[in-house]
XYZ file of C-alpha atoms in Angstrom:
641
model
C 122.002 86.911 71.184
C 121.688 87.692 67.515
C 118.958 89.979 66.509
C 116.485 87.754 64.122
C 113.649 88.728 61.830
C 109.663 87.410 62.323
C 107.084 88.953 59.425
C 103.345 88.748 61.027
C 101.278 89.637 58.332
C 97.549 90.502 59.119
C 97.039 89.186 62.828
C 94.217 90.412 65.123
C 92.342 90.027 67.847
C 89.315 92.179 68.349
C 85.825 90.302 67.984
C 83.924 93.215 67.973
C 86.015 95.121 65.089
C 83.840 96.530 62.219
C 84.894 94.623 59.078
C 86.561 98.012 57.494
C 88.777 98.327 60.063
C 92.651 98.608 60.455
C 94.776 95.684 61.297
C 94.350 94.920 65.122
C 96.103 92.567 67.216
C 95.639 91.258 70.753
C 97.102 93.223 73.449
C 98.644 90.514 75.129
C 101.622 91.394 71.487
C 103.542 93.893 72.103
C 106.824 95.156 71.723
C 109.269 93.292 74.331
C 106.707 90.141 74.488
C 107.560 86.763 75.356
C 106.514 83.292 73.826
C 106.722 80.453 75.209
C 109.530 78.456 73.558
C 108.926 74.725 71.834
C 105.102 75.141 71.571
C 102.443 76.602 68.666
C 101.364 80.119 69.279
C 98.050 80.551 67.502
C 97.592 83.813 66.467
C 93.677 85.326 66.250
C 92.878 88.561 65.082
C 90.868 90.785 62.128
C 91.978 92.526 59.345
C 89.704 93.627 56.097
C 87.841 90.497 54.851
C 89.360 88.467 52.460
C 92.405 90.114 52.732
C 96.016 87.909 52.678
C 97.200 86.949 56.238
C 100.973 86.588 56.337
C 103.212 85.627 58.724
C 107.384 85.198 58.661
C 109.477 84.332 61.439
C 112.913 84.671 62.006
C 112.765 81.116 63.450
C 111.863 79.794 60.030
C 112.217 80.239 56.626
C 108.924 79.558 55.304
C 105.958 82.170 55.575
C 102.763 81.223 56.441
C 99.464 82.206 55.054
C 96.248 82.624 55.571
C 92.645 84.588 54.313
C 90.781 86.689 56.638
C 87.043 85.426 56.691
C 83.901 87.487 55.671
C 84.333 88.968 59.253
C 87.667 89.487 59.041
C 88.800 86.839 61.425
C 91.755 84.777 60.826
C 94.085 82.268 62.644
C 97.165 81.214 61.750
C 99.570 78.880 64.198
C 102.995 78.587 64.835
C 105.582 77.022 66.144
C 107.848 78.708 68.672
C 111.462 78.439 68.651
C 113.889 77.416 71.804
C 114.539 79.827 74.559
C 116.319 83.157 72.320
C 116.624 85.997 70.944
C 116.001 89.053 70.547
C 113.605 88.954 67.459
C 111.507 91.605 65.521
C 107.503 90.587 64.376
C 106.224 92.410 61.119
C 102.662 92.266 60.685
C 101.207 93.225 57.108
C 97.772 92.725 55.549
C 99.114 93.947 52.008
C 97.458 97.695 53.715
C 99.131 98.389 56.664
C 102.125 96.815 58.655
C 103.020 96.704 62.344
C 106.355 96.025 63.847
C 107.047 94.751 67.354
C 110.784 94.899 68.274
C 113.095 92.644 71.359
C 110.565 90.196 71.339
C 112.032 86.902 73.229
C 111.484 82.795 73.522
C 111.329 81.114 77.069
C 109.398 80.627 79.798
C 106.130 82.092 80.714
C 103.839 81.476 83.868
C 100.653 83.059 84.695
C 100.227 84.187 88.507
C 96.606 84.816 89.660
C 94.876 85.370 93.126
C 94.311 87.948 95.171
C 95.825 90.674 97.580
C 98.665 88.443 98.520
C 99.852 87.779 94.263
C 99.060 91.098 94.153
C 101.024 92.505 96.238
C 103.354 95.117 94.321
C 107.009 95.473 95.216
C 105.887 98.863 96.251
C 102.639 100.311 96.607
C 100.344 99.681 99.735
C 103.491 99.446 101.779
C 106.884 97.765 100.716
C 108.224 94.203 100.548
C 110.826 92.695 102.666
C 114.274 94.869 101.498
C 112.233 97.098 99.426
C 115.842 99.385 98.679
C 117.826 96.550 97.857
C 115.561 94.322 95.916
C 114.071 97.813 93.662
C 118.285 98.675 92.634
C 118.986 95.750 91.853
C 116.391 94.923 89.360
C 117.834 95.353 86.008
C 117.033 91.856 84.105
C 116.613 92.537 80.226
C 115.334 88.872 80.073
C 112.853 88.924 81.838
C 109.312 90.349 80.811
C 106.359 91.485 82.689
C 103.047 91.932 81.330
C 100.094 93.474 83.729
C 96.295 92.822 83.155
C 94.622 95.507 84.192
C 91.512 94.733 86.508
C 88.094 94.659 84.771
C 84.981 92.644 84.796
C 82.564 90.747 82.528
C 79.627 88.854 82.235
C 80.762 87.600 79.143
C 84.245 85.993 77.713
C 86.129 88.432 76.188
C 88.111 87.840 73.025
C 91.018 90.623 74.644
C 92.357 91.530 77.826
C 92.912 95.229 78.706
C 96.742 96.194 79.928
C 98.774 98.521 81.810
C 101.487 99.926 80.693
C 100.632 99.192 77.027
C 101.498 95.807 76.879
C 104.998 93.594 77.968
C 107.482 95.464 79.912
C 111.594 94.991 79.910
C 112.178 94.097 83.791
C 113.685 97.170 85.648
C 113.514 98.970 89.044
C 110.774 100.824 87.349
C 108.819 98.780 85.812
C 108.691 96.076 88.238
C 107.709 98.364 91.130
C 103.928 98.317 90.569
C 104.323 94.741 89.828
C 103.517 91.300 91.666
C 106.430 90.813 94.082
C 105.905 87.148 94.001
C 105.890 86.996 90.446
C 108.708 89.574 89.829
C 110.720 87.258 92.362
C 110.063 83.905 91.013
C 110.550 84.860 87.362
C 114.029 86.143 88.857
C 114.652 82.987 90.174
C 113.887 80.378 87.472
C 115.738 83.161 84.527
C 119.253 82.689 87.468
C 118.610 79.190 87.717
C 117.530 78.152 83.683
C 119.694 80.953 82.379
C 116.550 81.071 79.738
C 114.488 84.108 79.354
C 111.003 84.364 81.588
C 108.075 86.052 81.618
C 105.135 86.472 83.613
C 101.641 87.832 83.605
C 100.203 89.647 86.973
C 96.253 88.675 86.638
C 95.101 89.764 90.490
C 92.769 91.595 91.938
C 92.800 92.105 95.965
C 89.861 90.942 97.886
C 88.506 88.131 95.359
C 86.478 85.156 95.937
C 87.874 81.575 93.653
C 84.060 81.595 92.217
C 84.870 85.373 90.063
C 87.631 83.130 88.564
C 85.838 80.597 87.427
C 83.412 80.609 84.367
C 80.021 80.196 84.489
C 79.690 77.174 82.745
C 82.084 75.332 85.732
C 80.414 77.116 88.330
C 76.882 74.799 87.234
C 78.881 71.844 89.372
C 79.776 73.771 92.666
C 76.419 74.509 95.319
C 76.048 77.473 96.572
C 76.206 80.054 93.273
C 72.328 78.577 91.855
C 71.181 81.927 92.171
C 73.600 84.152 90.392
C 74.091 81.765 87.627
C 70.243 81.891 87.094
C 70.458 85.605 87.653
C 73.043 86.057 84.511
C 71.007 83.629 82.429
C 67.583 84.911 82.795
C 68.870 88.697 82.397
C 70.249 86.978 78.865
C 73.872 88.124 80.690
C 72.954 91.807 79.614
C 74.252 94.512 82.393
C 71.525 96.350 83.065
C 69.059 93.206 83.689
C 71.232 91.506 85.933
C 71.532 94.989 87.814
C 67.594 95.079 87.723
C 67.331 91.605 89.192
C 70.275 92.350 92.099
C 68.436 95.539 93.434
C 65.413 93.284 93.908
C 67.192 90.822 95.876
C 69.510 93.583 98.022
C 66.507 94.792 98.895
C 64.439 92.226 100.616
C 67.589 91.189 101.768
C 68.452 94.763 103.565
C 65.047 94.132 105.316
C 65.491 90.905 106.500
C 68.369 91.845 108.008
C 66.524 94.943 109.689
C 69.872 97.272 107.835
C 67.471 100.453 107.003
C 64.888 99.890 109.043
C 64.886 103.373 110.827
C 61.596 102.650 113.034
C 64.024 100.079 114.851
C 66.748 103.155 115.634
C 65.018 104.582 118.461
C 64.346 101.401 120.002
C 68.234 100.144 120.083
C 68.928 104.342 121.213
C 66.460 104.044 124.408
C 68.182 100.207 125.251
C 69.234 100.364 128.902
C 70.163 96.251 128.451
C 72.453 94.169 126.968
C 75.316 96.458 126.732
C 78.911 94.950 126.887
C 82.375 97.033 126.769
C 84.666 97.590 124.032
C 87.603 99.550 123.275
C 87.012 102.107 120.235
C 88.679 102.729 118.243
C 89.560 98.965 117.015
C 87.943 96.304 114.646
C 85.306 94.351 117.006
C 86.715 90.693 114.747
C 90.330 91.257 116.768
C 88.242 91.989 119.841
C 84.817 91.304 121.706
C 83.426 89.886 118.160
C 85.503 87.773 116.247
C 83.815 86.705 112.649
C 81.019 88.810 113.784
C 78.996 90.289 110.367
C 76.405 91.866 110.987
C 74.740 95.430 113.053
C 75.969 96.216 116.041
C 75.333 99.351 118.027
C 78.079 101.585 120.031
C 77.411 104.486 122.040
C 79.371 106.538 124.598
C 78.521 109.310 127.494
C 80.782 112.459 126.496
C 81.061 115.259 128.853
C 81.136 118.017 127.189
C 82.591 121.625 128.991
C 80.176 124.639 129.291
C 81.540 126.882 127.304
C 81.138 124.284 124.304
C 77.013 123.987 125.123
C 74.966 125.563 121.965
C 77.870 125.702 119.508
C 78.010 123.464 116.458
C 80.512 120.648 116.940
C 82.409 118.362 114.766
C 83.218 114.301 115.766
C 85.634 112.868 113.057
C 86.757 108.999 113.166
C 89.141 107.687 110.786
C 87.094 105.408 109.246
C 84.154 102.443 109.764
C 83.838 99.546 108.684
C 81.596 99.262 106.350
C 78.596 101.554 106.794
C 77.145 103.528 109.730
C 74.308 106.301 111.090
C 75.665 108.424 114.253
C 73.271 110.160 116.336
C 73.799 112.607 119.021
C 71.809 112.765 121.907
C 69.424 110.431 120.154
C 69.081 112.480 116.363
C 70.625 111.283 113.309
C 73.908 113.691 112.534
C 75.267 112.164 109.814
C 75.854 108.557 107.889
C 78.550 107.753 105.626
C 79.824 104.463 103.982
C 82.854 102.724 102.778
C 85.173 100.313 105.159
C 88.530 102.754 104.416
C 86.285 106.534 104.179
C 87.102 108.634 106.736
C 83.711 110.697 108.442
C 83.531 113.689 109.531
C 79.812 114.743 110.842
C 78.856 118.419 112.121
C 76.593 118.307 115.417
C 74.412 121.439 115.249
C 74.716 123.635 118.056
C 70.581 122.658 119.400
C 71.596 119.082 120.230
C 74.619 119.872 122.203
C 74.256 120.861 125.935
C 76.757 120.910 128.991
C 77.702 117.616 130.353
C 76.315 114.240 130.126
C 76.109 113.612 126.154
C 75.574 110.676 124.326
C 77.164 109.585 120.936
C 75.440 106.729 119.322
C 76.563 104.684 115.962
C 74.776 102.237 114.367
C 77.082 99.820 112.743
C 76.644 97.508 109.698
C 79.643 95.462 108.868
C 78.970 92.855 105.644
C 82.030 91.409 105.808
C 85.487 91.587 106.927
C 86.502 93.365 109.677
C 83.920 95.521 111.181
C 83.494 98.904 113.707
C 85.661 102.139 114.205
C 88.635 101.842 112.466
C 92.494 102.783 114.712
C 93.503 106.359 113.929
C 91.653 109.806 114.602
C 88.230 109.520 117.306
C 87.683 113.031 118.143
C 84.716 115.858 119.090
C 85.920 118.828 117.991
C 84.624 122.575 118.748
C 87.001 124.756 116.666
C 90.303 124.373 117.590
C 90.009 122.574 120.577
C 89.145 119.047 120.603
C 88.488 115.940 123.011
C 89.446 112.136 122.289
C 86.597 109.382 121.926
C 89.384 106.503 122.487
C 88.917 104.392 125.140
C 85.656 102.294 126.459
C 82.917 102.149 124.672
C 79.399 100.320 125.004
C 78.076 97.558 122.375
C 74.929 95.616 121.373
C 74.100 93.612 118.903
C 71.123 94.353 116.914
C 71.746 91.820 114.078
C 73.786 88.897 113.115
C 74.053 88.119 109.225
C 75.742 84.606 109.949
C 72.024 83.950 110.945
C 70.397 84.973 108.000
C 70.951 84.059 103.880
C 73.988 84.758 102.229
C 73.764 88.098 101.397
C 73.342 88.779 97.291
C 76.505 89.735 96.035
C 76.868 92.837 93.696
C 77.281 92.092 90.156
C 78.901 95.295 90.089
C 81.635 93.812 92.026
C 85.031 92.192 91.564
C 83.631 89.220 93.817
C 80.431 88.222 91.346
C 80.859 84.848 89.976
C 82.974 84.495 86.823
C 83.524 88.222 85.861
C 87.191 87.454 86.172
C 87.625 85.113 84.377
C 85.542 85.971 81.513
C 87.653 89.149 81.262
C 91.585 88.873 82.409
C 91.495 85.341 82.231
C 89.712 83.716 79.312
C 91.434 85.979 76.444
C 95.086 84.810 77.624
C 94.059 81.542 76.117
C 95.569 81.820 72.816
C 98.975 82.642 74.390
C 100.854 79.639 75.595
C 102.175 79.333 79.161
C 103.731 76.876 80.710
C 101.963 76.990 84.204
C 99.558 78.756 86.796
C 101.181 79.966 90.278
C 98.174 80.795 92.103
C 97.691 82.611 95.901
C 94.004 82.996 96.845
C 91.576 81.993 99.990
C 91.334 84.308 102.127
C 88.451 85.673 100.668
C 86.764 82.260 100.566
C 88.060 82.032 104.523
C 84.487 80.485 106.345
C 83.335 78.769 103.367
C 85.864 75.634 103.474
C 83.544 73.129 102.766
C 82.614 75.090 99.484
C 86.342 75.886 98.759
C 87.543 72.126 98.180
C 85.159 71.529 95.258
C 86.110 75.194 93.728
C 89.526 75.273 94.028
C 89.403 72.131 92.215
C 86.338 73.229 89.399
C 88.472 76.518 88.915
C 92.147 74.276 88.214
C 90.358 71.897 85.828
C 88.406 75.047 84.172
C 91.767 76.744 83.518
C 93.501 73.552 81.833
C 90.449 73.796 79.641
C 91.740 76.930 78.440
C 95.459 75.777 78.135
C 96.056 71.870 78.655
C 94.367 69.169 80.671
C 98.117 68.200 82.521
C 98.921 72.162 82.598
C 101.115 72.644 86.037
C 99.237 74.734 88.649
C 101.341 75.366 91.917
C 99.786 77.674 94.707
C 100.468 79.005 97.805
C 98.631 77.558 101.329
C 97.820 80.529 103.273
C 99.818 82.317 105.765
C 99.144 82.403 109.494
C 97.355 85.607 110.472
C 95.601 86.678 113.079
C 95.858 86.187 116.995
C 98.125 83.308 117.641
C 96.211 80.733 119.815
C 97.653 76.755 120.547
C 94.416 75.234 120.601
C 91.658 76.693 117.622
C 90.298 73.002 116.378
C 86.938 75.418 115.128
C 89.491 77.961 113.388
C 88.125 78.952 109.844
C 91.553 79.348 108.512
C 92.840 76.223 109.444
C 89.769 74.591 107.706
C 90.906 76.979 104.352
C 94.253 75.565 104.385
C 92.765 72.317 104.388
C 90.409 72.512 101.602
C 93.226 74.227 99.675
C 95.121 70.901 100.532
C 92.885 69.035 99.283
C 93.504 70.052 95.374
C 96.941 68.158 95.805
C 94.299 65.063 94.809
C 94.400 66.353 90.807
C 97.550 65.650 89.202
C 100.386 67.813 88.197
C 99.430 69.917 91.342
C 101.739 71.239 93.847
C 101.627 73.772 97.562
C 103.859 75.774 98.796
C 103.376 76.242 102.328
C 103.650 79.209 103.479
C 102.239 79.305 107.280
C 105.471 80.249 109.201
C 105.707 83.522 106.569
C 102.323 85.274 108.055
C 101.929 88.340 110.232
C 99.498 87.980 113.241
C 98.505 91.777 112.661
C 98.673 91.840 108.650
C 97.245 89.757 105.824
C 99.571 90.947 103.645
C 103.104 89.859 105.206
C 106.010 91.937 103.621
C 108.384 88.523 102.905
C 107.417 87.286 99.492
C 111.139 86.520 98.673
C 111.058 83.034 100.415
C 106.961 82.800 98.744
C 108.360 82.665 95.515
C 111.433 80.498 96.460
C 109.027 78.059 97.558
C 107.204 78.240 94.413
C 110.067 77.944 92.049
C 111.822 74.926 93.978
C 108.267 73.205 92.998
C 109.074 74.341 89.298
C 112.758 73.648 89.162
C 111.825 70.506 90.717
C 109.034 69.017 88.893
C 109.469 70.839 85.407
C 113.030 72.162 84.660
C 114.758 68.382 86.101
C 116.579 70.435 88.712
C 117.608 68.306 91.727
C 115.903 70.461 94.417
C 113.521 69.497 97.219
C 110.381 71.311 96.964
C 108.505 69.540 99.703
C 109.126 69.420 103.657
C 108.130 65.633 105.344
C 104.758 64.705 105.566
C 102.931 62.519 108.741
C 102.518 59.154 106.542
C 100.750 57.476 109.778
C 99.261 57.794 112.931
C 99.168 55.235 115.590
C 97.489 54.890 118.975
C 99.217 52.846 121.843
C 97.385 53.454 124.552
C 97.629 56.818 126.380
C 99.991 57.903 123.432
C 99.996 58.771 119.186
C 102.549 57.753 117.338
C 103.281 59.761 114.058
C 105.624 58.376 111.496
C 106.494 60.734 109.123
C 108.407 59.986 105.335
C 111.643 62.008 106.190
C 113.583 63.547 108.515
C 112.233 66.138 110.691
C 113.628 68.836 113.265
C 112.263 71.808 115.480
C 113.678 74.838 115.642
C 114.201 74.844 119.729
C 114.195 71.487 121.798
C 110.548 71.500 121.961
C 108.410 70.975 119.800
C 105.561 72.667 119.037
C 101.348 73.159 117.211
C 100.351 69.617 118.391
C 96.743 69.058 119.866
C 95.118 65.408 120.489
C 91.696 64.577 121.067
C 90.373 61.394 122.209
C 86.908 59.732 120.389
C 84.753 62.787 121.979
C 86.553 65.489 119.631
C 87.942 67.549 122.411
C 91.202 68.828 121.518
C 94.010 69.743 123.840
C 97.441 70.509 123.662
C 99.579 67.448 123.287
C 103.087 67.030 124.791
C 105.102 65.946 122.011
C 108.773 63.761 122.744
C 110.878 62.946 119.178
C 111.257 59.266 119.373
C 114.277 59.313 116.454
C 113.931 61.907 113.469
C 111.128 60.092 111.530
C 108.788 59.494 114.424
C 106.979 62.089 117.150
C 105.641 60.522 120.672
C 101.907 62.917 121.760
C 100.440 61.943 124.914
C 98.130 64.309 127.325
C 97.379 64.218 130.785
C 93.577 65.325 129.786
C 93.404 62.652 126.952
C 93.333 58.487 127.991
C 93.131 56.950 124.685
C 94.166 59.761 122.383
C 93.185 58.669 118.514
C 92.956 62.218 117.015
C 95.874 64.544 116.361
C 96.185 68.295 114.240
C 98.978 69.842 113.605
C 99.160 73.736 113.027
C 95.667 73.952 113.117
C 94.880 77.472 114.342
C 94.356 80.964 112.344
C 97.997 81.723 113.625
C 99.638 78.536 114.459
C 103.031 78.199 116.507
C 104.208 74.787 114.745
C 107.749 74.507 114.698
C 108.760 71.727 112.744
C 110.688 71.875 109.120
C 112.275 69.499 107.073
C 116.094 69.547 106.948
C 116.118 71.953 103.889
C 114.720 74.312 106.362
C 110.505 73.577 104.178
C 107.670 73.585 107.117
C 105.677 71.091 107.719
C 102.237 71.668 106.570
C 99.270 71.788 108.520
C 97.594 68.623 108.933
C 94.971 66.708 110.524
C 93.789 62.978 110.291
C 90.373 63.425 111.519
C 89.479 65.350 108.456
């Protein structure tokens, strides 16, 4: 491509830049940056008051000017060429001059969410042909550019970076980057044979509400008292910290958390004791979406010749904060759901025999207990194994008790990510939003529907109102079960569904992609293919089906349901599968399902007379098996909901 001159005199971006200072620009310009081609770029910065604001593209002949304010704020907007390149950007304020070089035109998507966007190419573990993928990513046009995670209570006028801004796509620069995005943005440059970029804005383990501003949040129950937290406090730090410790604290003694009088009580119990296996999270086990205290203890025998001497019981971690006794005193207490503890018995407590370790448990979400790896008693060098049976009781259940105040020093506090590695991108044109997030929100569907769809109309705010924002239904995960009509996932999906209602939405399903025993499932190749058949689809005029058949009706004939569905549809063995019926009562079975012709599916139960009520893949970890003949899945569906 032939190398092109663009003059930027005098933009910045930095609200809270002293009006002597240098020439400053927004982070989000850099060296090897991307624009998004036939649109206006409107470039914001500071630069010395009343100074001359230049700018000359390489795209144009004409310069364009502007005068810095008596703050030194400026703004000056452009258009943006077609996809092409490379081009250089000068930037002069008749003092000083920058120059960003190989900056290109073309496409540019934002991808957002959580652990699952998130998910590096490398890093926590490895994607799907980790080797393969990492040698053979040399793609000069295509550009990465990676917010780095912070939090405000505020909008911010910037974003913070890593890596000091856009990136040139290689096997080492796209290692610590979103594999989804990295694999999409590979997709659309083969397929458009136009440069892309995209901007990894995640941050594992985040609720939809942290991004979504503040002002949004005002229509969505359930976030009254934060929002009147951060308005009160005037949205200063410290205040809102002040007003949080108040609220954690009557809210620790409701729920009976450091109440040590109690302690003795639980460590004399002789009932109520059931049998787990330790180590192991108690949600996979005896307590599935248990939060809350729960007590474990276990008789260790303990040889003679370790009686008197000081001992040491190590676990690899728990989940999230716990007090172990020994022999009924308090040996140590730790915190932190992935901190392994390590607590020394003093020699007094320890006799020969019949000993008893006791933890108390407190689990505020998540997966709770003794996390799988080391459960030991150690004396020196010689050391005895805690796996196997324990006892448990539950001393407190939090699903039975407020919401517990969230920390405003966390990523999860409403609107903190959006006000700062959302809201400052909103100057830089895009062309669309792929988005993969839920599972923190998993147990609050009902919530979720109106959020999901507060949070898409928020962001168009920032961009467009028609802006295209595709995401990603979440995978199956979890213990596989064929009848789950309560399942909490199932009702996630759902409400994610539901945002299919605004226009210029799209899903890619994504349940046959999960890992029963992982959230974060290692194949984000065929993620991101999903995703960018939407795209090629529905923006780019390729002829591509992005969409597997849907159930269009449902029909009762006596014993039987009828489902007619709007294209062809086939299982993947000759039976098919993640069907349950329930008749008027709401008692779901399994349904025995016979394919009339490709278009329409025969249920009928021997439990179920007059059947009127059908689900399909409605489970944490469905076992659906039907796909459209491009090989899309069906998507989970219900028509009782």
């Amino acid at each position: 491509m032939k190398l092109n001159g663009i003059i930027l005199t005098g933009v910045t971006l930095m609200a809270l830049t002293p009006a002597h200072s240098a020439l400053t620009l927004p982070n989000y310009i850099s060296d090897n940056m991307i624009v998004q081609q036939n649109c206006t770029f409107t470039f914001k910065g500071h630069s010395t008051p009343g100074s001359k604001v230049s700018i000359r593209t390489g795209w144009e002949s004409k310069c364009h000017d502007t005068k810095a304010d008596a703050n030194g704020s400026f703004s000056i907007t452009l258009p943006t060429p077609p996809a092409g390149g490379p081009y250089s950007i000068t930037i002069s304020d008749g003092k000083e001059s920058k120059t960003f070089e190989n900056v290109l035109s073309g496409e540019v998507w934002i991808c957002s969410g959580q652990s699952n966007m998130e998910f590096p190419v490398q890093g926590w573990t490895t994607v799907m042909d980790y080797d393969r993928e990492v040698a053979t990513a040399h793609h000069p046009d295509i550009r990465l550019l990676q917010v780095k995670k912070t939090t405000a209570f505020r909008p911010q006028d910037d974003i913070t970076v890593n890596g000091g801004g856009w990136q040139i796509c290689s096997s080492a620069s796209m290692a610590d980057f979103s594999a989804i995005a990295y694999f999409y943005a590979r997709e659309l440059s083969q397929q458009l044979h136009v440069p892309v970029g995209v901007i990894d804005a995640t941050w594992g383990g985040t609720p939809a509400e942290a991004w979504t501003s503040a002002e949004a949040l005002q229509s969505v129950p359930g976030f009254e008292h934060e929002l009147a937290d951060m308005k009160s406090a005037g949205f200063n730090a410290d205040a809102i910290n002040k007003v949080y410790q108040s609220r954690i604290d009557d809210w620790m003694a409701l729920a009976g958390a450091n109440d040590s009088s109690q302690d003795q009580k639980y460590l004399k119990a002789e009932k109520g004791w059931n049998t787990i296996n330790v180590p192991g999270y108690w949600e996979k086990s005896e307590l599935p979406d248990m939060d809350g205290i729960v007590w474990l203890r276990k008789n260790v025998d303990i040889p003679a010749d370790w009686a008197a001497k000081d001992l040491t019981v190590n676990f690899a971690a728990i989940d999230d904060e716990d007090v172990t006794f020994f022999n009924g005193a308090e040996v140590g207490k730790g915190s932190g759901y992935n901190t392994p503890r390590s607590y020394t018995i003093p020699g007094k407590l320890v006799k020969a025999g019949k000993n008893m370790i006791a933890i108390k448990v407190s689990d505020f979400g998540g997966e709770g207990g003794i996390a799988p790896g080391t459960t030991e008693i150690r004396c020196g060098n010689a050391s005895m194994p805690l796996d196997g049976e324990w006892q448990y009781l539950v001393q407190s259940d939090f699903s039975k008790l407020p919401p517990k105040p969230i920390d405003p020093n966390s990523s999860s506090y409403p609107s903190v990510l959006y006000n700062a590695m959302l809201h400052p991108l909103a100057d830089m044109p895009v062309k669309g939003v792929l988005w993969y997030q839920g599972c923190a929100n998993v147990g609050r569907a009902g919530q979720y529907e109106p959020l999901f769809k507060t949070l898409i109309n928020d962001w168009r705010k920032l961009w467009s109102p028609d802006m295209p924002f595709y995401f990603v239904q979440l995978a199956g995960y979890l213990q596989p079960r064929p009848v789950q009509p309560d399942s909490e996932w199932a009702a996630l999906r759902h409400a994610q569904a539901k945002a299919l209602e605004l226009d210029n939405t799209a899903m890619a399903v994504a349940i046959d992609l999960g890992n029963p025993a992982d959230i974060h499932p290692k194949d984000k190749q065929d993620v991101a293919h999903r995703l960018a058949l939407i795209a090629l689809n529905r923006d780019y005029g390729k002829d591509c089906v992005y969409k597997a058949p849907e159930c269009v009706s449902v029909t009762s004939q006596g014993k039987d349901l009828i489902l007619k569905f709007d294209a062809p549809v086939q299982p993947t063995s000759s039976a098919v599968t993640g069907f349950i019926i329930a008749g008027k009562d709401g008692k779901f079975t399994t349904a025995t399902p016979t394919v009339v012709d490709n278009r329409t599916i025969r249920l009928s139960s021997g439990i179920v007379d007059k059947p009127v009520y059908v689900r399909y893949n409605w489970a944490d970890y469905p076992i659906g098996n039907l796909y459209g003949t491009t090989g899309l899945p069906v998507a989970p569906f219900a028509n009782d909901r």
